[in-house]
């Protein structure tokens, strides 16, 4: 079945540094979604990418979908303490297959 | 408040006990899902319902059953709880494949 791998598993940065998490699929994805989960909270939908090579921005967050639609990345510029949480990518079939997530810790 | 509502928020069961986790949504979602989340394992799909009246197994369905009672409600039942079912359970819904999931706040279940 479809496998979605995410790296790194953990990332610890100083506030103001940039952060990137990568998502790779064993199969071509019809679309990919990104979610953020704060500690003790539930996943919250961030964005969906559908087109090959698509790039979308949300303030300091930049999302990319690979040309082959098998990989994606989330880049955060100048991290803030409010960015702390786990970021999940999820590939879409009948239901979303989630990666294991990247946990981001930001120290002031 | 609009959204996906899960009950209960916390539950402790003894091995062998049964219980039903409830999920209700008022966002007109066609599809509903049950995931479990364990440390280091991410979110794993237990069962889903693509539309009212249908249910399908996900990645980890063993030990669980579901019921899509109507469009609003999708319940998850543990017939005979085991310690391996200690987890955080999330219900989610979405309107269609072009939309993101809306998750409930979760049920933290401990089986002793």
Coordinates of C-alpha atoms in Angstrom, one line a residue:
Chain A
X1 CA 0.0 0.0 0.0
X2 CA 0.9 3.6 -0.1
X3 CA 3.7 4.6 2.2
X4 CA 4.4 8.2 3.2
X5 CA 7.8 8.8 4.8
X6 CA 8.7 12.0 6.6
X7 CA 12.1 13.3 7.7
X8 CA 13.5 14.4 10.0
X9 CA 11.6 12.9 12.9
X10 CA 12.6 15.7 15.3
X11 CA 14.1 19.1 14.8
X12 CA 15.3 21.6 17.4
X13 CA 16.0 25.1 16.3
X14 CA 16.7 28.5 17.8
X15 CA 14.0 31.1 17.3
X16 CA 14.7 32.9 14.1
X17 CA 16.3 29.9 12.3
X18 CA 14.7 28.3 9.3
X19 CA 13.1 24.8 9.3
X20 CA 12.3 22.3 6.6
X21 CA 10.5 19.0 6.7
X22 CA 10.4 16.6 3.8
X23 CA 7.8 14.1 2.8
X24 CA 8.3 11.2 0.3
X25 CA 5.8 8.7 -1.1
X26 CA 6.4 5.3 -2.6
X27 CA 3.7 6.0 -5.2
X28 CA 2.5 9.0 -7.2
X29 CA 0.0 11.0 -5.1
X30 CA -3.1 12.6 -6.4
X31 CA -2.7 15.4 -3.9
X32 CA -0.9 16.0 -0.6
X33 CA -2.1 17.7 2.6
X34 CA -0.2 19.2 5.5
X35 CA -1.4 19.4 9.1
X36 CA 0.0 20.9 12.3
X37 CA -0.6 19.4 15.7
X38 CA 0.3 21.4 18.8
X39 CA 1.4 19.4 21.9
X40 CA -1.7 17.9 23.5
X41 CA -3.9 19.0 20.6
X42 CA -5.5 17.6 17.5
X43 CA -4.2 17.9 13.9
X44 CA -5.3 21.1 12.1
X45 CA -5.4 21.3 8.3
X46 CA -2.9 23.7 6.8
X47 CA -3.0 23.3 3.1
X48 CA -3.6 20.9 0.1
X49 CA -1.3 20.7 -3.0
X50 CA -2.7 19.2 -6.1
X51 CA -0.7 20.2 -9.1
X52 CA 2.8 18.9 -10.1
X53 CA 5.4 21.5 -9.1
X54 CA 2.9 23.5 -7.1
X55 CA 4.2 26.1 -4.6
X56 CA 2.0 27.8 -2.0
X57 CA 2.8 30.2 0.7
X58 CA 1.1 31.1 4.0
X59 CA 3.0 33.9 5.6
X60 CA 6.3 32.4 6.7
X61 CA 5.3 28.9 5.5
X62 CA 6.2 27.7 2.0
X63 CA 4.8 24.4 0.7
X64 CA 6.0 22.6 -2.4
X65 CA 4.8 19.6 -4.4
X66 CA 7.4 17.7 -6.4
X67 CA 7.3 17.5 -10.2
X68 CA 6.7 13.8 -10.1
X69 CA 4.1 14.2 -7.3
X70 CA 6.0 11.8 -5.1
X71 CA 7.5 14.3 -2.7
X72 CA 6.7 17.5 -0.9
X73 CA 8.3 19.9 1.6
X74 CA 7.3 22.5 4.2
X75 CA 9.7 25.3 4.9
X76 CA 9.3 27.8 7.7
X77 CA 11.3 31.0 7.5
X78 CA 12.4 32.6 10.7
X79 CA 10.8 30.2 13.2
X80 CA 8.9 31.6 16.2
X81 CA 7.9 29.8 19.4
X82 CA 4.4 29.6 18.2
X83 CA 5.6 27.2 15.4
X84 CA 6.2 24.5 18.0
X85 CA 4.3 21.3 17.2
X86 CA 4.3 18.3 15.0
X87 CA 3.9 18.7 11.2
X88 CA 2.3 15.9 9.3
X89 CA 2.1 15.3 5.6
X90 CA -0.7 13.0 4.3
X91 CA -1.2 11.5 0.9
X92 CA -4.6 11.0 -0.4
X93 CA -6.2 7.8 -1.6
X94 CA -9.7 6.7 -0.3
X95 CA -8.5 8.0 3.0
X96 CA -5.4 9.9 4.0
X97 CA -2.2 8.0 4.8
X98 CA -0.2 10.1 7.2
X99 CA 3.5 10.3 7.6
X100 CA 4.8 9.9 11.1
X101 CA 5.4 13.6 11.4
X102 CA 8.3 16.0 12.2
X103 CA 8.3 17.4 15.7
X104 CA 9.6 20.9 15.9
X105 CA 10.9 22.5 19.0
X106 CA 11.8 26.1 19.0
X107 CA 13.8 27.6 21.8
X108 CA 13.9 31.4 22.4
Chain B
X1 CA -20.2 25.1 18.3
X2 CA -19.7 23.8 14.8
X3 CA -17.2 21.1 14.2
X4 CA -16.4 17.5 15.1
X5 CA -17.3 16.5 18.6
X6 CA -15.9 13.4 20.3
X7 CA -17.0 11.9 23.6
X8 CA -15.7 11.0 26.1
X9 CA -12.4 13.0 26.2
X10 CA -10.8 10.6 28.7
X11 CA -11.5 6.9 29.6
X12 CA -9.9 4.2 31.6
X13 CA -11.0 0.6 30.9
X14 CA -10.1 -2.7 32.4
X15 CA -8.9 -5.4 30.1
X16 CA -11.9 -7.2 28.5
X17 CA -14.3 -4.4 29.0
X18 CA -16.2 -2.9 26.1
X19 CA -17.0 0.7 25.2
X20 CA -18.1 2.9 22.3
X21 CA -16.4 6.1 21.3
X22 CA -18.8 8.6 19.9
X23 CA -18.2 11.1 17.2
X24 CA -20.7 13.6 15.8
X25 CA -20.2 16.4 13.2
X26 CA -22.4 19.3 12.1
X27 CA -20.3 20.3 9.1
X28 CA -22.2 18.2 6.5
X29 CA -19.2 16.0 6.0
X30 CA -19.8 13.1 3.6
X31 CA -16.8 11.1 4.8
X32 CA -15.8 10.3 8.3
X33 CA -12.7 8.6 9.8
X34 CA -11.3 7.0 12.9
X35 CA -7.5 7.3 13.6
X36 CA -5.4 6.2 16.5
X37 CA -2.2 8.0 17.4
X38 CA 0.6 6.4 19.3
X39 CA 4.0 7.9 20.2
X40 CA 6.4 7.6 17.2
X41 CA 3.7 6.0 15.0
X42 CA 1.9 9.0 13.6
X43 CA -1.8 8.7 12.8
X44 CA -3.0 5.3 11.7
X45 CA -6.4 4.7 10.1
X46 CA -8.7 2.3 11.8
X47 CA -11.9 2.5 9.8
X48 CA -13.5 5.0 7.6
X49 CA -16.9 5.7 6.0
X50 CA -16.8 7.3 2.6
X51 CA -20.5 8.0 2.7
X52 CA -23.6 7.3 4.8
X53 CA -24.3 3.6 4.9
X54 CA -20.8 2.5 4.0
X55 CA -17.8 1.5 6.1
X56 CA -14.3 0.2 5.2
X57 CA -11.3 -1.1 7.0
X58 CA -8.2 1.0 7.3
X59 CA -4.6 0.0 8.3
X60 CA -5.3 -1.3 11.8
X61 CA -9.0 -2.5 12.1
X62 CA -8.5 -5.6 14.3
X63 CA -10.3 -5.3 17.7
X64 CA -12.6 -2.6 16.5
X65 CA -16.0 -2.1 14.9
X66 CA -17.7 0.9 13.6
X67 CA -21.2 2.2 12.9
X68 CA -22.2 5.1 10.6
X69 CA -25.5 5.7 12.3
X70 CA -26.4 8.6 10.0
X71 CA -24.6 11.3 8.2
X72 CA -23.7 13.1 11.4
X73 CA -22.5 10.2 13.6
X74 CA -19.7 7.7 13.3
X75 CA -19.0 5.5 16.4
X76 CA -16.1 3.3 17.2
X77 CA -16.6 0.2 19.4
X78 CA -14.1 -1.8 21.3
X79 CA -15.7 -5.2 22.1
X80 CA -13.0 -6.5 24.4
X81 CA -10.4 -3.9 25.3
X82 CA -6.7 -4.8 25.4
X83 CA -3.7 -2.9 26.8
X84 CA -2.5 -2.6 23.2
X85 CA -5.5 -0.4 22.5
X86 CA -4.2 2.3 24.9
X87 CA -4.0 5.3 22.6
X88 CA -5.4 8.6 21.6
X89 CA -8.3 8.2 19.2
X90 CA -9.2 10.9 16.7
X91 CA -12.4 11.2 14.7
X92 CA -12.3 13.3 11.5
X93 CA -14.6 14.3 8.7
X94 CA -14.3 16.0 5.4
X95 CA -16.8 17.2 2.8
X96 CA -15.0 15.9 -0.3
X97 CA -11.6 14.9 -1.7
X98 CA -10.6 18.5 -2.4
X99 CA -11.0 19.5 1.2
X100 CA -8.9 19.0 4.3
X101 CA -9.9 16.9 7.3
X102 CA -11.5 18.4 10.4
X103 CA -10.5 16.5 13.5
X104 CA -12.2 16.2 16.8
X105 CA -10.3 17.0 20.0
X106 CA -9.6 13.3 20.6
X107 CA -10.3 10.6 23.2
X108 CA -7.5 9.5 25.4
X109 CA -8.1 5.8 26.3
X110 CA -6.1 3.8 28.8
X111 CA -6.6 0.1 29.1
X112 CA -5.2 -1.5 32.3

